[in-house]
CSV table of N, CA, C and O in Angstrom, one decimal:
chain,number,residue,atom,x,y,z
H,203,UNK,N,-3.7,-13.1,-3.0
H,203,UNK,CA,-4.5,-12.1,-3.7
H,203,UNK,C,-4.7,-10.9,-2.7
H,203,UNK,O,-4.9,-11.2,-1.5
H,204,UNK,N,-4.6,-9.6,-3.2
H,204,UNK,CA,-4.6,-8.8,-2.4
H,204,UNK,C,-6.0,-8.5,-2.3
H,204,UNK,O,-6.6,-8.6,-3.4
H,205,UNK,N,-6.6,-7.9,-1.2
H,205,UNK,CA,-7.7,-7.4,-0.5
H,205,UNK,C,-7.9,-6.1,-0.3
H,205,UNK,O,-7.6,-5.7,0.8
H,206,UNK,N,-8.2,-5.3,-1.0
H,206,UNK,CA,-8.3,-3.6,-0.5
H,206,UNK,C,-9.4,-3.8,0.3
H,206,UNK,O,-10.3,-4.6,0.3
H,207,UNK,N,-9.1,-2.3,1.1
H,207,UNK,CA,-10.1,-2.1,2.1
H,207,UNK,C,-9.8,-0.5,1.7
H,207,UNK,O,-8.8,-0.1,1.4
H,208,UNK,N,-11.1,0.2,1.9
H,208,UNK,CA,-11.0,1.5,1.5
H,208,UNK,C,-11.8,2.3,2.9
H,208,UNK,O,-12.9,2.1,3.3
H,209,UNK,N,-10.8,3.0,3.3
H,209,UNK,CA,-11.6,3.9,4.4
H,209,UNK,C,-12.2,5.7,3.9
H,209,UNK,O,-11.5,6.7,3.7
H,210,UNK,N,-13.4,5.4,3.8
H,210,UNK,CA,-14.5,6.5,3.2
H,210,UNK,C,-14.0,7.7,3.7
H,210,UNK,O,-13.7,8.7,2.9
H,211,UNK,N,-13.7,7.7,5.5
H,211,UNK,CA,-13.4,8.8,5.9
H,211,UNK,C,-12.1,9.5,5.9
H,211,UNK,O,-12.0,10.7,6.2
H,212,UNK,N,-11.2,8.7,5.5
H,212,UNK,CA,-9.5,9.3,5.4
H,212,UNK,C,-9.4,10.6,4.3
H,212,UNK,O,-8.3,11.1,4.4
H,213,UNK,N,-10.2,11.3,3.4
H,213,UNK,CA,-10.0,12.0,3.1
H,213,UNK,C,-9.0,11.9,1.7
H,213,UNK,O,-8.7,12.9,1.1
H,214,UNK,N,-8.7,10.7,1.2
H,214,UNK,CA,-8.0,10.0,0.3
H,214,UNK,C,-8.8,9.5,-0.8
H,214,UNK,O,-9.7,8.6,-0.8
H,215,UNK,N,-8.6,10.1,-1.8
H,215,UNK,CA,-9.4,9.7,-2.9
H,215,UNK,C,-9.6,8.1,-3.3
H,215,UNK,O,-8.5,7.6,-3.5
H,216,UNK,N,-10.5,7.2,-3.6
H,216,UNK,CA,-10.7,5.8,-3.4
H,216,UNK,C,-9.5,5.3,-4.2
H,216,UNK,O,-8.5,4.6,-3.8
H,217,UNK,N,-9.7,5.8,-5.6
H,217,UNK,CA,-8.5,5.3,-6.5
H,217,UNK,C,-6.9,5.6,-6.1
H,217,UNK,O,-5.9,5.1,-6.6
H,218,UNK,N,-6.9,6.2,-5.3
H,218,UNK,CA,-5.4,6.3,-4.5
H,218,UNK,C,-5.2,5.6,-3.6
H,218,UNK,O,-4.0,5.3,-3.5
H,219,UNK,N,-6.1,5.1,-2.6
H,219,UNK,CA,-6.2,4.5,-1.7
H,219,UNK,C,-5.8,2.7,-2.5
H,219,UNK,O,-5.2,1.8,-1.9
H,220,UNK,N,-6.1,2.6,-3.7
H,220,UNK,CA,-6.0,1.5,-4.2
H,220,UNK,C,-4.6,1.2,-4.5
H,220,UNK,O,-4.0,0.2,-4.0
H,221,UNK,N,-4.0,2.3,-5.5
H,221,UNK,CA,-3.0,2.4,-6.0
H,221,UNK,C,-2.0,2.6,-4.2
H,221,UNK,O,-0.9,2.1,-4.3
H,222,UNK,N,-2.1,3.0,-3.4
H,222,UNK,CA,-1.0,3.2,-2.0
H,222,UNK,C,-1.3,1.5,-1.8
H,222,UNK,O,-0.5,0.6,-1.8
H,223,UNK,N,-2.5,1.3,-1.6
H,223,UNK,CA,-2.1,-0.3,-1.4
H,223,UNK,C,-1.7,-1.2,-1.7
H,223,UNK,O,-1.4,-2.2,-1.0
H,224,UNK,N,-1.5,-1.0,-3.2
H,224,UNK,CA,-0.7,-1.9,-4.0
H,224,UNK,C,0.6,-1.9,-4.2
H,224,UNK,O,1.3,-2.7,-4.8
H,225,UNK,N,1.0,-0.5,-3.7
H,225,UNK,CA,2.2,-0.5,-3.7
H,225,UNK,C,2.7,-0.5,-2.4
H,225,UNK,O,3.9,-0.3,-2.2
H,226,UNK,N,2.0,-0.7,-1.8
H,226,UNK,CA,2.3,-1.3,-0.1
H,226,UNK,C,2.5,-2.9,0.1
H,226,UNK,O,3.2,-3.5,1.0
H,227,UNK,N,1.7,-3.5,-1.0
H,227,UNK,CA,1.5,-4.4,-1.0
H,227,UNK,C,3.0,-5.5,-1.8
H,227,UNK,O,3.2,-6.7,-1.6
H,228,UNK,N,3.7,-4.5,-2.7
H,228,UNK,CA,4.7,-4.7,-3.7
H,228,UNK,C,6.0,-4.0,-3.3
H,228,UNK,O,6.9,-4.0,-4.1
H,229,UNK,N,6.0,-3.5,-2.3
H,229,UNK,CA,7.0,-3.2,-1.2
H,229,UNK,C,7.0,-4.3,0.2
H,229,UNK,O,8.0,-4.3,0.9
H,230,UNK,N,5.8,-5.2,0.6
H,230,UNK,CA,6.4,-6.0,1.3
H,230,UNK,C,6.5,-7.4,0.9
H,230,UNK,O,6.5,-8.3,1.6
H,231,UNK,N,6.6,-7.4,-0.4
H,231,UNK,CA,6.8,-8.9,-1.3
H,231,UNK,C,5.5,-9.8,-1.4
H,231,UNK,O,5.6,-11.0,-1.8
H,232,UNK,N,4.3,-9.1,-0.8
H,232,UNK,CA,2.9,-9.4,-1.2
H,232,UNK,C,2.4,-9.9,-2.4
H,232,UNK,O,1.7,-11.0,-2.5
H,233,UNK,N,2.8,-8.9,-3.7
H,233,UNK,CA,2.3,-9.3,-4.9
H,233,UNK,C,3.7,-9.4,-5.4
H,233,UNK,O,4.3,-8.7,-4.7
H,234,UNK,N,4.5,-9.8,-6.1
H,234,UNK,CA,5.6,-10.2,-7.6
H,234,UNK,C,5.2,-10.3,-8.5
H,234,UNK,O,4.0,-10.6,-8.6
H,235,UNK,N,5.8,-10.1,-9.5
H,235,UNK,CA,6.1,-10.1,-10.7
H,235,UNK,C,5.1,-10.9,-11.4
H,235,UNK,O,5.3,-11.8,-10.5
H,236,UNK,N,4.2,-11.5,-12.3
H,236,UNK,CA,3.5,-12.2,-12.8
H,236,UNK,C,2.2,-12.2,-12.1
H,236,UNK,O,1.1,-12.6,-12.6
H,237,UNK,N,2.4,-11.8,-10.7
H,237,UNK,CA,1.0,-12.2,-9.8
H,237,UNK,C,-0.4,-11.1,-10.6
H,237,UNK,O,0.0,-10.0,-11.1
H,238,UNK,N,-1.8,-11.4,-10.7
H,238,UNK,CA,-3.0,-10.6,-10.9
H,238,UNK,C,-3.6,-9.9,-10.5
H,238,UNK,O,-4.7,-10.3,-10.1
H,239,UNK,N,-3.4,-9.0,-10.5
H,239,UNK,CA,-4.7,-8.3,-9.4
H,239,UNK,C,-6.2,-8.1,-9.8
H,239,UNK,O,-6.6,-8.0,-11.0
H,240,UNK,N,-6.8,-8.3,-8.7
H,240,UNK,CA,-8.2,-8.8,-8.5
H,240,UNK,C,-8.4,-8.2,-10.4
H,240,UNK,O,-7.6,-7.5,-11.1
H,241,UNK,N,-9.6,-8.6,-10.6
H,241,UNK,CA,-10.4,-7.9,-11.6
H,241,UNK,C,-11.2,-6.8,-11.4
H,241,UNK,O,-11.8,-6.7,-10.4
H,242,UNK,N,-11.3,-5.8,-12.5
H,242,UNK,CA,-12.1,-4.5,-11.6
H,242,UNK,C,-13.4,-4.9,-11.2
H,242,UNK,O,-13.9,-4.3,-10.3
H,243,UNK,N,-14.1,-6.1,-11.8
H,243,UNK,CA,-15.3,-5.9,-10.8
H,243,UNK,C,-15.3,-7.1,-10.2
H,243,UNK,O,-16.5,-7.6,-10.1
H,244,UNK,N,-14.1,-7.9,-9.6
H,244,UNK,CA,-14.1,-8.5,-8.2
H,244,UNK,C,-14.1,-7.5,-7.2
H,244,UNK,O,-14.7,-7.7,-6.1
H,245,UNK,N,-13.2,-6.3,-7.6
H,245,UNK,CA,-13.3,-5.2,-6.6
H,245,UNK,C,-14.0,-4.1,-6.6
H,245,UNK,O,-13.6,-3.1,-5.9
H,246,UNK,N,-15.3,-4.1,-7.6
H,246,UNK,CA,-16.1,-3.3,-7.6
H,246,UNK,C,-17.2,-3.8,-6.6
H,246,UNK,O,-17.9,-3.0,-5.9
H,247,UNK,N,-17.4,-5.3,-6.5
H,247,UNK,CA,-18.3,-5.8,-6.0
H,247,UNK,C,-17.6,-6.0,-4.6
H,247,UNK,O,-18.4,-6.2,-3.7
H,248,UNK,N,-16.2,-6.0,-4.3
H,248,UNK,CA,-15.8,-6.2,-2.8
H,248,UNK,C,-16.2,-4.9,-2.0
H,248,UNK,O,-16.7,-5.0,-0.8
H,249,UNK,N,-15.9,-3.7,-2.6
H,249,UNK,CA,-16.0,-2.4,-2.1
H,249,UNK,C,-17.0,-1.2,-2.6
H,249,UNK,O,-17.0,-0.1,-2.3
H,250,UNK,N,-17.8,-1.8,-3.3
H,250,UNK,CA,-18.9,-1.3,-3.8
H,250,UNK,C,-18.5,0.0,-4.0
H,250,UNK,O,-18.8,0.9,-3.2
H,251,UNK,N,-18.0,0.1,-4.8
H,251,UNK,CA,-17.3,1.7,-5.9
H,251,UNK,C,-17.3,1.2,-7.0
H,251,UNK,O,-17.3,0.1,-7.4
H,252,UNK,N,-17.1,2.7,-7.5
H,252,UNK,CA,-17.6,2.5,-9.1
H,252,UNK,C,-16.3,2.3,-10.0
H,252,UNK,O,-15.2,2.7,-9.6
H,253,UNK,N,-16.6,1.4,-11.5
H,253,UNK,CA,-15.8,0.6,-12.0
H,253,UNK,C,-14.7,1.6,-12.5
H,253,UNK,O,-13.5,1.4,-12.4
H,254,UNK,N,-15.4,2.8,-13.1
H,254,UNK,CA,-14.0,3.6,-13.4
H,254,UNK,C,-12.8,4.3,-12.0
H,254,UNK,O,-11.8,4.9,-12.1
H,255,UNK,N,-13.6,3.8,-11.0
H,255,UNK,CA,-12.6,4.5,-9.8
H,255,UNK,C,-11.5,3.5,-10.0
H,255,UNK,O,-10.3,3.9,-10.2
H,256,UNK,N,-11.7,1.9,-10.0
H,256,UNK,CA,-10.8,0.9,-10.1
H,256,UNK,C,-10.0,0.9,-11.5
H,256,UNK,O,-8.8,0.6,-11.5
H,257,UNK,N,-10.8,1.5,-12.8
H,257,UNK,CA,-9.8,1.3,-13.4
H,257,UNK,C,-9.1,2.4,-13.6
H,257,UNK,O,-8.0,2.1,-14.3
H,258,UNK,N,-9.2,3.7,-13.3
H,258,UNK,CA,-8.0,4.8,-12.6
H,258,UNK,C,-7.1,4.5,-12.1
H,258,UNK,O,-6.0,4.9,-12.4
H,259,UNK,N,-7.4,3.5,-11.2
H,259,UNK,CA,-6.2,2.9,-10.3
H,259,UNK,C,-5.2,2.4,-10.6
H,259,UNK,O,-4.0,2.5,-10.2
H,260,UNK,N,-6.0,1.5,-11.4
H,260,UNK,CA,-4.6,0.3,-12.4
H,260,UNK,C,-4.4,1.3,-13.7
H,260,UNK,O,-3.3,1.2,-14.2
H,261,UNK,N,-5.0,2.1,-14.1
H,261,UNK,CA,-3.7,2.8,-15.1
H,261,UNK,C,-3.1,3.8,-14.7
H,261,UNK,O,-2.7,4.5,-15.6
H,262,UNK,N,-2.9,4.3,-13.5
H,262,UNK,CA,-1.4,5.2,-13.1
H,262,UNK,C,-0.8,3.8,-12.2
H,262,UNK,O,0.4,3.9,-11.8
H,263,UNK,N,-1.2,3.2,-12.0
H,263,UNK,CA,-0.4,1.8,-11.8
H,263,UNK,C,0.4,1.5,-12.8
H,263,UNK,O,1.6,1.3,-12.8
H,264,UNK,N,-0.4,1.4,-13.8
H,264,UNK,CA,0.4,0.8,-15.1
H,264,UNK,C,1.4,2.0,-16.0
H,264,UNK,O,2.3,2.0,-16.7
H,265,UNK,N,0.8,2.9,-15.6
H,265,UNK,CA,2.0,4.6,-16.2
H,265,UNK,C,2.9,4.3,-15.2
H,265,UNK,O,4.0,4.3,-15.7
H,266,UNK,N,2.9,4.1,-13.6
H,266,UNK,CA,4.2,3.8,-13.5
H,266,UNK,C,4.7,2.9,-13.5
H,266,UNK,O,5.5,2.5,-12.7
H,267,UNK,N,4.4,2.3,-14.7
H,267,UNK,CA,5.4,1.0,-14.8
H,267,UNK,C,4.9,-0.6,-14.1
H,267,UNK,O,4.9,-1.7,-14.6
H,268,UNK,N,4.5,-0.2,-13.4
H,268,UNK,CA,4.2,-1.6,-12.3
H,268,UNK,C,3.4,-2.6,-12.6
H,268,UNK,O,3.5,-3.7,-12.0
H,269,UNK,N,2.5,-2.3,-13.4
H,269,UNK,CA,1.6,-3.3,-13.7
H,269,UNK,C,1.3,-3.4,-15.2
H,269,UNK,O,1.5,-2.4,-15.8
H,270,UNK,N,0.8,-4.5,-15.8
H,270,UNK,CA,0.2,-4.1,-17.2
H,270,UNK,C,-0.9,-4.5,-17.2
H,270,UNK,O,-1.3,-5.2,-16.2
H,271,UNK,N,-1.8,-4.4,-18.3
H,271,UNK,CA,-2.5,-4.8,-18.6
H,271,UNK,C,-2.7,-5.7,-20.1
H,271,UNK,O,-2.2,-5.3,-21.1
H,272,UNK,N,-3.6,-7.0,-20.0
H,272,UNK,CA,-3.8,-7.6,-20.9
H,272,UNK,C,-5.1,-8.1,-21.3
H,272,UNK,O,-5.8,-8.9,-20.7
H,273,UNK,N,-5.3,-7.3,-22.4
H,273,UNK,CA,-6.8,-7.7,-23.7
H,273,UNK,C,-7.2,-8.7,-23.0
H,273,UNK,O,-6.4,-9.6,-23.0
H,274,UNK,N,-8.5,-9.1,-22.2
H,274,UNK,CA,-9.1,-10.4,-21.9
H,274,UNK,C,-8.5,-11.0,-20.9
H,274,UNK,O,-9.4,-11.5,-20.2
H,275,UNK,N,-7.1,-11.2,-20.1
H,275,UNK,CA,-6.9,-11.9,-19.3
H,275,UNK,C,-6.9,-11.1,-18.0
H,275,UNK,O,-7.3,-11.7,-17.0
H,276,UNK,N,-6.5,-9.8,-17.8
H,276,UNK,CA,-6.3,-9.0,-16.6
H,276,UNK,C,-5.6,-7.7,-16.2
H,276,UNK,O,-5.7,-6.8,-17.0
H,277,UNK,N,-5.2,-7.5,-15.4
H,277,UNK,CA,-3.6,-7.1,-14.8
H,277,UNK,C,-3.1,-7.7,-13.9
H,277,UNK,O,-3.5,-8.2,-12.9
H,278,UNK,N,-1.7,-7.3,-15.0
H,278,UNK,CA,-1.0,-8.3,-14.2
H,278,UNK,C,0.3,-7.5,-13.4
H,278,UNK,O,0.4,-6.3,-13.7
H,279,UNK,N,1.4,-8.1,-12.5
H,279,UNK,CA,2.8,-7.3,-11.6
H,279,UNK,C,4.0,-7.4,-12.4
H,279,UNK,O,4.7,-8.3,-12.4
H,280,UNK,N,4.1,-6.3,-13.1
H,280,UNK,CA,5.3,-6.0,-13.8
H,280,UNK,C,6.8,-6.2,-13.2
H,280,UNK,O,7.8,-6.7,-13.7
H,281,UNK,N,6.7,-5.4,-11.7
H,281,UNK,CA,7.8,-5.1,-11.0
H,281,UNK,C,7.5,-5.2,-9.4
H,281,UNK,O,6.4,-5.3,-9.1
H,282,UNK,N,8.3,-5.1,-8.7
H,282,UNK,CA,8.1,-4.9,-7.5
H,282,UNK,C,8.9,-4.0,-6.8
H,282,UNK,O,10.1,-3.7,-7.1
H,283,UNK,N,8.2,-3.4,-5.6
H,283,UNK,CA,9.1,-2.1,-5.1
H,283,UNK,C,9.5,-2.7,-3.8
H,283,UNK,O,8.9,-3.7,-3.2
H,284,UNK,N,10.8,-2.0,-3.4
H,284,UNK,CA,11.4,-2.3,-2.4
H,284,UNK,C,12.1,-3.9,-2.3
H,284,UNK,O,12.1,-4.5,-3.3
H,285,UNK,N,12.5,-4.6,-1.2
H,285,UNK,CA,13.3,-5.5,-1.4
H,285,UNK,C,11.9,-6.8,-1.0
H,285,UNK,O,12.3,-7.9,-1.4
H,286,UNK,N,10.8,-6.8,-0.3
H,286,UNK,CA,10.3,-7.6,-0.3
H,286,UNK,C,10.6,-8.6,1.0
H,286,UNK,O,9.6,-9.2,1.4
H,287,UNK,N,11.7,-8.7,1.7
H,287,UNK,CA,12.3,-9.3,2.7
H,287,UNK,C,11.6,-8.8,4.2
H,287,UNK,O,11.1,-9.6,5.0
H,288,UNK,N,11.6,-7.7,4.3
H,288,UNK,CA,11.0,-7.0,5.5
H,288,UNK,C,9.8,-7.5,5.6
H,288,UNK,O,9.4,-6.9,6.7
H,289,UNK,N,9.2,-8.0,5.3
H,289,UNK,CA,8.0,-8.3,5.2
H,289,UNK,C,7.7,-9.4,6.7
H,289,UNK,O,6.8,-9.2,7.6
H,290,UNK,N,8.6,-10.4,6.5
H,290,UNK,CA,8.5,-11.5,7.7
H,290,UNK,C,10.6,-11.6,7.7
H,290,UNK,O,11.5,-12.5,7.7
H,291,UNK,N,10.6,-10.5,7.8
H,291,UNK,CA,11.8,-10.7,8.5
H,291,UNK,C,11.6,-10.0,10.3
H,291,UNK,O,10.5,-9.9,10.8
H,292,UNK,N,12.8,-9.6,10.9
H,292,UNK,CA,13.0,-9.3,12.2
H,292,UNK,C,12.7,-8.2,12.3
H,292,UNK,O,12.4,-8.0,13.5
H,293,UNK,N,12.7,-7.0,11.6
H,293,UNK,CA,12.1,-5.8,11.8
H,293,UNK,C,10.6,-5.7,11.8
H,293,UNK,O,10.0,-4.7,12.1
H,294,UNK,N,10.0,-6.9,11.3
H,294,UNK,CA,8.3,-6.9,10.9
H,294,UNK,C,8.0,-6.9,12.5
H,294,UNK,O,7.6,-6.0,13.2
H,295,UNK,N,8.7,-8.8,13.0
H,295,UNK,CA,9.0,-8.7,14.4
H,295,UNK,C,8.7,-7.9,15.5
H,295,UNK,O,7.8,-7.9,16.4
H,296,UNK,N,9.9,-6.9,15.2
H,296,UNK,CA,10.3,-6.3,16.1
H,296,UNK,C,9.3,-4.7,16.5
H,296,UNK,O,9.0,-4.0,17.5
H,297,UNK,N,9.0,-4.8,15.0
H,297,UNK,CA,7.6,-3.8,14.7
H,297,UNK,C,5.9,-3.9,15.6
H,297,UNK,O,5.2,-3.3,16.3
H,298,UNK,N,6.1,-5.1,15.1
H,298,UNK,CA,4.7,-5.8,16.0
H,298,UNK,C,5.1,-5.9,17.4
H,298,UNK,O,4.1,-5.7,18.1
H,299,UNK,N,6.4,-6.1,18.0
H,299,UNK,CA,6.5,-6.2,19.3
H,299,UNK,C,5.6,-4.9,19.9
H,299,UNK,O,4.6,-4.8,20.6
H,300,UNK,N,6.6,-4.1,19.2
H,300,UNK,CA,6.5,-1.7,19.7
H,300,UNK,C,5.2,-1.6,19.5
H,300,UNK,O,4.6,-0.8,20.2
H,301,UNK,N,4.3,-2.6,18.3
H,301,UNK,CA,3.1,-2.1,18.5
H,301,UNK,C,1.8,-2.3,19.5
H,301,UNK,O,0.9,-1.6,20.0
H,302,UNK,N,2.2,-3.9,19.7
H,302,UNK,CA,2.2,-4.2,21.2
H,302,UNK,C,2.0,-3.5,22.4
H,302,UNK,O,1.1,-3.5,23.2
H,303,UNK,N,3.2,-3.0,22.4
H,303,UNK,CA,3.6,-2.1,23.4
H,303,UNK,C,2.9,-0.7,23.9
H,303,UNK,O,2.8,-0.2,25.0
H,304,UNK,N,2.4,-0.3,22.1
H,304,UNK,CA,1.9,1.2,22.1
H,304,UNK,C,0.8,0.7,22.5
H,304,UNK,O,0.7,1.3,23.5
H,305,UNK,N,-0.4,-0.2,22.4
H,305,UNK,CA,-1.3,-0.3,22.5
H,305,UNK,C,-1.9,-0.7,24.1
H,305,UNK,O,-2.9,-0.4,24.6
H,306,UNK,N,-0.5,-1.6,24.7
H,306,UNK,CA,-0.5,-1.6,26.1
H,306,UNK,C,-0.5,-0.3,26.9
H,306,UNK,O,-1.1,-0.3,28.0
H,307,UNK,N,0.1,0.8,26.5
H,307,UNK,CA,0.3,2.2,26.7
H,307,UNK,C,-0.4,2.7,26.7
H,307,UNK,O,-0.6,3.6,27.5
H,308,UNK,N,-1.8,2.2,25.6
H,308,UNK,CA,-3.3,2.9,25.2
H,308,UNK,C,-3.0,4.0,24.7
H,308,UNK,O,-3.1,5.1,25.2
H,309,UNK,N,-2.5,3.5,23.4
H,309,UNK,CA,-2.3,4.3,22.1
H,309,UNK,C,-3.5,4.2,21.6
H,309,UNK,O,-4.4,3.6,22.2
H,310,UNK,N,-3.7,4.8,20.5
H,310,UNK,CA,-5.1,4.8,19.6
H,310,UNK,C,-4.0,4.3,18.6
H,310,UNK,O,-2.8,4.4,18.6
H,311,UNK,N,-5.2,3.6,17.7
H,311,UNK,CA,-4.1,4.0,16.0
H,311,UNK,C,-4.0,4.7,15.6
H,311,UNK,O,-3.1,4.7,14.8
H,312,UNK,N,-4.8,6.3,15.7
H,312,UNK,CA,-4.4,7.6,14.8
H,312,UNK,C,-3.2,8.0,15.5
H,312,UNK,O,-2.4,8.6,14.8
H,313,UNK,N,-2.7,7.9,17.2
H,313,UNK,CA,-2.3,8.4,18.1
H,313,UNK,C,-0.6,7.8,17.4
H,313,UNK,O,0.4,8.6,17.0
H,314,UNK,N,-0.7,5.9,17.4
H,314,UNK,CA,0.6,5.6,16.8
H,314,UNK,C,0.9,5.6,15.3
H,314,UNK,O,1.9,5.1,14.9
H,315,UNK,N,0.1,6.0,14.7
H,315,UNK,CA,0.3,6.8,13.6
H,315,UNK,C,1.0,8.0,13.5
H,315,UNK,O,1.9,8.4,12.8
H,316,UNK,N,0.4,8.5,14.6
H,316,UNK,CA,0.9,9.8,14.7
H,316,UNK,C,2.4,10.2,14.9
H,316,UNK,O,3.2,11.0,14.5
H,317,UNK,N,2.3,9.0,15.8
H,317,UNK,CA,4.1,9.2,16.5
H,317,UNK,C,4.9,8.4,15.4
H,317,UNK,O,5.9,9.0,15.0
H,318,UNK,N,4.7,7.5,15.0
H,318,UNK,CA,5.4,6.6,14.0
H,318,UNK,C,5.8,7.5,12.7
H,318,UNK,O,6.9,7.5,12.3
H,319,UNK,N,4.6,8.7,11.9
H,319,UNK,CA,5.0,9.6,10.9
H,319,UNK,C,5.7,10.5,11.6
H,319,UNK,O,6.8,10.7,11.0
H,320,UNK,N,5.6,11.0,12.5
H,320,UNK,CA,6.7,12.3,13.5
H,320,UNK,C,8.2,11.5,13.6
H,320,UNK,O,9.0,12.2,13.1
H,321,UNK,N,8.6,10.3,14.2
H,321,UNK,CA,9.6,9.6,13.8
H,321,UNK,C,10.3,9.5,12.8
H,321,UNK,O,11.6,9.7,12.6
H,322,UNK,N,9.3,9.2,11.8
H,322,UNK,CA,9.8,8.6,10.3
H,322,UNK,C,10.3,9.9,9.5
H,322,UNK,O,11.2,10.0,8.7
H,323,UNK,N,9.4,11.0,10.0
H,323,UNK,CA,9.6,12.3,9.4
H,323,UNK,C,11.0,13.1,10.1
H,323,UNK,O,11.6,13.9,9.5
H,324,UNK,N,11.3,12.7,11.3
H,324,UNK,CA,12.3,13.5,11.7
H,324,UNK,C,13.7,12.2,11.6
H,324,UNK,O,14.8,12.6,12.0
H,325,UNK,N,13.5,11.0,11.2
H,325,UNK,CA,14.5,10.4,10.5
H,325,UNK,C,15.0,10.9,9.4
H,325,UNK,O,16.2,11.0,9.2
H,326,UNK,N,13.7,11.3,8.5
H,326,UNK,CA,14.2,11.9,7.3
H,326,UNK,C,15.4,12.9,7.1
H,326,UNK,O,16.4,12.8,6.5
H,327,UNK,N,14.9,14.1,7.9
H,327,UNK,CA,15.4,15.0,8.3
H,327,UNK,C,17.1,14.9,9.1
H,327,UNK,O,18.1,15.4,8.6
H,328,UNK,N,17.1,14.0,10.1
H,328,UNK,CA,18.5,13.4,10.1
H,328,UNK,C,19.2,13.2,9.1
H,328,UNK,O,20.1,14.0,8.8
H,329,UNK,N,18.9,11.8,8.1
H,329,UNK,CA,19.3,11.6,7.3
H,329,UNK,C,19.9,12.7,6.1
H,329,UNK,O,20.9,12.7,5.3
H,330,UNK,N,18.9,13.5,6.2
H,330,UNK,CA,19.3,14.5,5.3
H,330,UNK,C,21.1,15.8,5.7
H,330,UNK,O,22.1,16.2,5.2
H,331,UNK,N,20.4,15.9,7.1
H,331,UNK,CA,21.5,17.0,7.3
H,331,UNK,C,23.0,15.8,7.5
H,331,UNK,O,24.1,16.3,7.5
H,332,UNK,N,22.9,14.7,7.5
H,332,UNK,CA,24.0,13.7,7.8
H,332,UNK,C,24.6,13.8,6.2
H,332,UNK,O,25.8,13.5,5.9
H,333,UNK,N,23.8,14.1,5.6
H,333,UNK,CA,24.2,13.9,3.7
H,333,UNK,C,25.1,15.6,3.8
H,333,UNK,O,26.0,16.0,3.1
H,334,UNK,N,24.5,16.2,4.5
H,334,UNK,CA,24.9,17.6,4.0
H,334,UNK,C,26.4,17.7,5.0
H,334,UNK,O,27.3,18.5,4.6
H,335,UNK,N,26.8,16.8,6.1
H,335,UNK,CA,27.8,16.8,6.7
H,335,UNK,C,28.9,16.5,5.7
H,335,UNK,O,30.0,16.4,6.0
């Protein structure tokens, strides 16, 4: 069962913060296909926000596709994103090693945040002009 945690201060609206984790959650093979997500007020009462913030959540969840909902019993995982594998494969690994590492370095987490989106963002960028080759 997945667990949100919502950080007040990110600047991230709560109901988004829900819907990014669940699809964070359904990109590393966390939740599948049939699996529940909590009830809105299992996680009204976990995170003390209000019910319509949670049920925002699950329906652009469910407009994209991903989840549905059912009269009386819940919502439920329609689909899942990404391959699910990465999750506890050798890149997860190899991930936790570097983060390891950054922290031996005396990284912050906003710090390897920081470097990990500047990476990830000038991969993109690679990848892009490699298409345009």
């Amino acid at each position: 069962m997945i667990e949100y945690r919502i950080d007040r201060r990110s600047g991230v609206a709560t109901y988004l913060q829900i819907v990014q984790q669940t699809k964070q959650a359904l990109r590393l093979g966390l939740l599948e296909p049939g699996d529940q997500l909590p009830t809105a007020r299992e996680v009204v009462e976990a995170l003390a926000v209000n019910p319509n913030t949670v049920l925002k959540a699950y329906r652009e969840l469910e407009r994209e596709g991903l989840v549905e909902g059912r009269r009386g019993l819940g919502t439920f995982v329609r689909r899942t994103l990404g391959e699910g594998g990465a999750a506890d494969g050798a890149l997860r690994t190899e991930l936790a090693q570097w983060l390891a590492r950054a922290r031996r370095a005396g990284l912050e987490q906003d710090d390897i945040t920081a470097l990990f989106t500047s990476v990830l963002s000038g991969s993109d960028s690679e990848s892009n002009q490699g298409d345009e080759e």
